[in-house]
Short mmCIF file of C-alpha atoms in Angstrom, two decimals:
data_model
loop_
_atom_site.label_atom_id
_atom_site.label_comp_id
_atom_site.label_asym_id
_atom_site.label_seq_id
_atom_site.Cartn_x
_atom_site.Cartn_y
_atom_site.Cartn_z
CA ALA A 20 40.41 -58.65 17.20
CA GLN A 21 38.74 -58.25 13.65
CA SER A 22 39.23 -55.37 11.41
CA VAL A 23 37.93 -54.82 7.74
CA THR A 24 40.03 -52.66 5.37
CA GLN A 25 38.25 -51.20 2.29
CA LEU A 26 41.00 -50.10 0.05
CA ASP A 27 39.11 -47.38 -1.72
CA SER A 28 37.20 -44.59 -0.23
CA GLN A 29 35.68 -43.50 -3.49
CA VAL A 30 35.20 -45.02 -6.79
CA PRO A 31 33.69 -43.20 -9.64
CA VAL A 32 32.95 -45.23 -12.88
CA PHE A 33 30.58 -44.41 -15.46
CA GLU A 34 27.22 -46.29 -16.40
CA GLU A 35 27.62 -49.57 -17.70
CA ALA A 36 31.24 -50.03 -16.93
CA PRO A 37 32.34 -53.00 -14.69
CA VAL A 38 33.48 -52.35 -10.90
CA GLU A 39 35.15 -53.83 -8.05
CA LEU A 40 35.16 -52.77 -4.43
CA ARG A 41 37.70 -54.18 -2.32
CA CYS A 42 37.82 -55.64 1.03
CA ASN A 43 40.17 -57.24 3.07
CA TYR A 44 39.75 -58.70 6.72
CA SER A 45 41.93 -59.48 9.35
CA SER A 46 40.99 -62.33 11.69
CA SER A 47 42.55 -65.45 13.35
CA VAL A 48 39.24 -67.54 13.48
CA SER A 49 36.89 -68.52 10.84
CA VAL A 50 34.67 -65.74 9.74
CA TYR A 51 31.50 -64.78 8.23
CA LEU A 52 31.47 -61.78 5.69
CA PHE A 53 29.14 -59.41 4.39
CA TRP A 54 28.51 -56.67 2.12
CA TYR A 55 25.62 -54.03 3.07
CA VAL A 56 24.66 -51.16 0.98
CA GLN A 57 23.35 -47.80 2.35
CA TYR A 58 21.72 -45.16 0.44
CA PRO A 59 21.36 -41.59 1.08
CA ASN A 60 19.48 -41.08 4.16
CA GLN A 61 18.83 -44.70 4.74
CA GLY A 62 19.88 -47.27 6.97
CA LEU A 63 22.05 -50.24 5.68
CA GLN A 64 20.61 -53.21 3.52
CA LEU A 65 22.53 -56.57 3.36
CA LEU A 66 23.54 -57.00 -0.17
CA LEU A 67 24.75 -60.54 0.01
CA LYS A 68 26.87 -62.95 2.44
CA TYR A 69 29.30 -65.70 2.87
CA LEU A 70 28.73 -68.27 5.57
CA SER A 71 30.08 -71.62 4.12
CA GLY A 72 30.08 -73.51 1.36
CA SER A 73 30.63 -71.99 -2.33
CA THR A 74 33.34 -69.23 -2.13
CA LEU A 75 31.45 -67.20 -4.90
CA VAL A 76 28.26 -65.73 -3.54
CA GLU A 77 25.81 -63.70 -5.37
CA SER A 78 23.07 -61.14 -4.98
CA ILE A 79 19.72 -60.54 -6.69
CA ASN A 80 21.07 -57.36 -8.38
CA GLY A 81 23.62 -58.66 -10.07
CA PHE A 82 26.54 -58.01 -7.51
CA GLU A 83 28.97 -61.00 -6.76
CA ALA A 84 31.53 -61.35 -4.12
CA GLU A 85 34.08 -64.06 -3.62
CA PHE A 86 35.54 -65.36 -0.44
CA ASN A 87 39.22 -65.92 -0.65
CA LYS A 88 40.63 -67.34 2.55
CA SER A 89 44.44 -67.10 1.41
CA GLN A 90 43.99 -63.58 0.79
CA THR A 91 41.84 -62.86 3.59
CA SER A 92 39.68 -60.79 0.92
CA PHE A 93 35.94 -60.38 0.09
CA HIS A 94 35.84 -58.35 -3.13
CA LEU A 95 32.75 -57.06 -4.30
CA ARG A 96 32.29 -57.17 -8.19
CA LYS A 97 29.35 -56.06 -10.68
CA PRO A 98 30.16 -56.45 -14.55
CA SER A 99 27.82 -53.66 -15.59
CA VAL A 100 26.74 -50.92 -13.20
CA HIS A 101 23.60 -48.71 -13.40
CA ILE A 102 22.88 -45.26 -12.12
CA SER A 103 20.93 -46.54 -9.18
CA ASP A 104 23.76 -48.37 -7.90
CA THR A 105 25.22 -45.03 -6.81
CA ALA A 106 25.43 -45.55 -2.90
CA GLU A 107 27.85 -46.32 -0.09
CA TYR A 108 29.06 -50.20 0.32
CA PHE A 109 30.09 -51.70 3.48
CA CYS A 110 32.26 -54.63 4.05
CA ALA A 111 31.53 -56.49 7.35
CA VAL A 112 32.89 -59.57 9.32
CA SER A 113 31.80 -61.54 12.27
CA ASP A 114 33.18 -64.61 14.05
CA GLY A 115 32.16 -67.63 12.58
CA SER A 116 33.36 -69.65 15.42
CA SER A 117 31.40 -68.65 18.48
CA GLY A 118 27.72 -68.67 18.82
CA GLY A 119 27.88 -65.83 21.29
CA SER A 120 29.67 -63.28 19.67
CA ASN A 121 28.84 -63.72 15.85
CA TYR A 122 26.20 -61.17 16.16
CA LYS A 123 28.79 -58.37 16.54
CA LEU A 124 29.98 -57.04 13.16
CA THR A 125 32.97 -55.17 12.60
CA PHE A 126 32.33 -52.85 9.64
CA GLY A 127 34.80 -51.20 7.09
CA LYS A 128 35.09 -47.65 6.71
CA GLY A 129 32.98 -48.01 3.43
CA THR A 130 33.27 -47.26 -0.15
CA LEU A 131 31.32 -44.47 -1.79
CA LEU A 132 30.19 -46.11 -5.35
CA THR A 133 29.49 -43.19 -7.86
CA VAL A 134 27.98 -44.17 -11.11
CA ASN A 135 27.82 -41.34 -13.92
CA PRO A 136 26.14 -41.23 -17.12
CA LYS B 16 5.96 -56.91 6.86
CA ALA B 17 7.01 -53.51 8.92
CA GLY B 18 10.68 -52.85 8.92
CA VAL B 19 13.05 -51.76 12.03
CA THR B 20 11.50 -48.57 13.27
CA GLN B 21 13.73 -45.97 14.75
CA THR B 22 12.26 -43.01 16.51
CA PRO B 23 13.21 -39.95 16.72
CA ARG B 24 14.76 -39.79 13.37
CA TYR B 25 16.22 -36.58 13.99
CA LEU B 26 17.09 -34.78 17.46
CA ILE B 27 19.35 -31.77 18.67
CA LYS B 28 20.57 -31.60 22.05
CA THR B 29 23.17 -29.42 24.16
CA ARG B 30 26.11 -30.64 25.85
CA GLY B 31 25.31 -32.15 29.37
CA GLN B 32 21.93 -33.33 28.38
CA GLN B 33 20.87 -36.90 28.05
CA VAL B 34 18.89 -38.54 25.21
CA THR B 35 16.82 -41.65 24.80
CA LEU B 36 16.56 -43.43 21.26
CA SER B 37 13.90 -46.08 20.61
CA CYS B 38 14.06 -49.23 18.35
CA SER B 39 11.15 -51.46 17.32
CA PRO B 40 12.36 -54.59 15.72
CA ILE B 41 10.86 -56.56 13.02
CA SER B 42 8.16 -58.81 14.14
CA GLY B 43 9.51 -62.00 15.43
CA HIS B 44 13.32 -60.85 15.71
CA ARG B 45 14.44 -61.08 19.33
CA SER B 46 17.88 -59.71 19.05
CA VAL B 47 18.45 -55.85 18.62
CA SER B 48 21.92 -54.45 18.06
CA TRP B 49 23.08 -50.68 18.27
CA TYR B 50 25.73 -49.14 16.16
CA GLN B 51 27.20 -45.69 15.97
CA GLN B 52 27.83 -44.13 12.83
CA THR B 53 29.95 -41.09 12.00
CA PRO B 54 32.36 -39.69 9.41
CA GLY B 55 35.59 -40.23 11.04
CA GLN B 56 35.15 -43.60 12.81
CA GLY B 57 32.46 -45.36 10.47
CA LEU B 58 30.06 -48.13 12.16
CA GLN B 59 31.04 -49.07 15.52
CA PHE B 60 29.12 -51.58 17.62
CA LEU B 61 27.57 -50.31 20.67
CA PHE B 62 25.96 -53.36 22.14
CA GLU B 63 23.44 -56.27 21.59
CA TYR B 64 20.44 -57.31 23.39
CA PHE B 65 18.72 -60.73 23.01
CA SER B 66 15.70 -62.00 25.53
CA GLU B 67 16.14 -58.72 27.55
CA THR B 68 19.82 -59.45 28.59
CA GLN B 69 22.83 -57.49 27.05
CA ARG B 70 24.88 -60.17 24.94
CA ASN B 71 27.89 -58.39 23.40
CA LYS B 72 29.48 -54.77 24.20
CA GLY B 73 31.69 -52.51 22.32
CA ASN B 74 34.20 -50.27 23.40
CA PHE B 75 32.07 -47.14 24.47
CA PRO B 76 32.16 -45.50 27.86
CA GLY B 77 29.34 -46.16 30.42
CA ARG B 78 27.43 -42.96 29.24
CA PHE B 79 26.19 -45.20 26.77
CA SER B 80 23.65 -47.63 28.03
CA GLY B 81 20.68 -49.65 26.76
CA ARG B 82 17.74 -51.90 27.56
CA GLN B 83 15.40 -54.31 26.12
CA PHE B 84 11.84 -54.95 26.58
CA SER B 85 9.92 -58.48 26.83
CA ASN B 86 8.30 -57.32 23.57
CA SER B 87 11.79 -56.87 22.04
CA ARG B 88 11.79 -53.39 21.58
CA SER B 89 14.87 -51.63 22.88
CA GLU B 90 16.21 -48.12 24.04
CA MET B 91 19.49 -46.59 24.10
CA ASN B 92 20.26 -43.68 26.55
CA VAL B 93 23.26 -41.38 26.27
CA SER B 94 23.96 -39.42 29.14
CA THR B 95 26.22 -36.02 29.68
CA LEU B 96 26.20 -35.76 26.15
CA GLU B 97 29.51 -34.74 24.30
CA LEU B 98 30.18 -32.74 21.03
CA GLY B 99 31.43 -36.09 19.50
CA ASP B 100 28.53 -38.11 20.51
CA SER B 101 26.83 -36.48 17.31
CA ALA B 102 26.26 -39.39 14.80
CA LEU B 103 23.78 -41.59 13.32
CA TYR B 104 22.51 -44.29 15.40
CA LEU B 105 21.56 -47.32 13.85
CA CYS B 106 19.36 -50.10 15.28
CA ALA B 107 19.47 -53.80 13.70
CA SER B 108 17.46 -56.68 14.44
CA SER B 109 17.82 -60.18 13.76
CA LYS B 110 16.02 -63.50 14.43
CA ARG B 111 19.46 -64.90 16.43
CA THR B 112 18.17 -68.60 15.49
CA THR B 113 20.77 -69.05 12.85
CA GLY B 114 24.30 -69.08 13.41
CA ALA B 115 25.36 -65.85 11.49
CA GLY B 116 24.62 -62.17 12.21
CA GLU B 117 22.55 -61.32 9.36
CA LEU B 118 21.19 -58.14 10.58
CA PHE B 119 18.22 -55.53 9.21
CA PHE B 120 18.82 -51.99 9.90
CA GLY B 121 16.36 -49.36 10.62
CA GLU B 122 16.91 -45.65 9.02
CA GLY B 123 18.61 -44.49 12.21
CA SER B 124 18.24 -41.63 14.43
CA ARG B 125 20.52 -38.61 13.90
CA LEU B 126 21.70 -37.01 16.93
CA THR B 127 23.31 -33.59 16.85
CA VAL B 128 24.89 -31.95 19.89
CA LEU B 129 25.44 -28.46 20.15
#
């Protein structure tokens, strides 16, 4: 069975500081990896995804994540955060080898990123 | 285009009652998944429907059920409600034509069981 561990439940940072949100997964098969963001009282929005190819993936708002197969990690980074980045971030994994089950996502418990002025 | 729409957004029920939640996917999306979100357990997969058939199922008791209609709209039902069923229930839709689960989520239905 797949599992996702987000190592930090809360990460407070100051505005314009860099941030890294850590994610490790456990799976015996090939995987697809995702980061979703949830703003207060809203649903989840896809931030970025790794399906195949380049191990470094980027979002349109400056976040990036790197797939590291040997370390089974998919950490999320941003070189300079803004107040508006305050939200909860969820790492998720799905089975990349089976066409029937790769629409079931296993989520981590989430990391609350708080950006302070 | 319109996003995923869930109704109702908030509801309060008492133990033993049942509840039905509704989800309208993005136009053209034929897959609908349901997730339960609680502070303690986080996000947990309930089930997925595609072309009116349940394709995947999570580890929830039989009190949790769902269905999908021919227009891809989906409902989930929880019978004999328990206090622990209090949660945010999220619906997500996808095209399911590519090989990965990129999901588009609604804002959720927040259920409180008293």
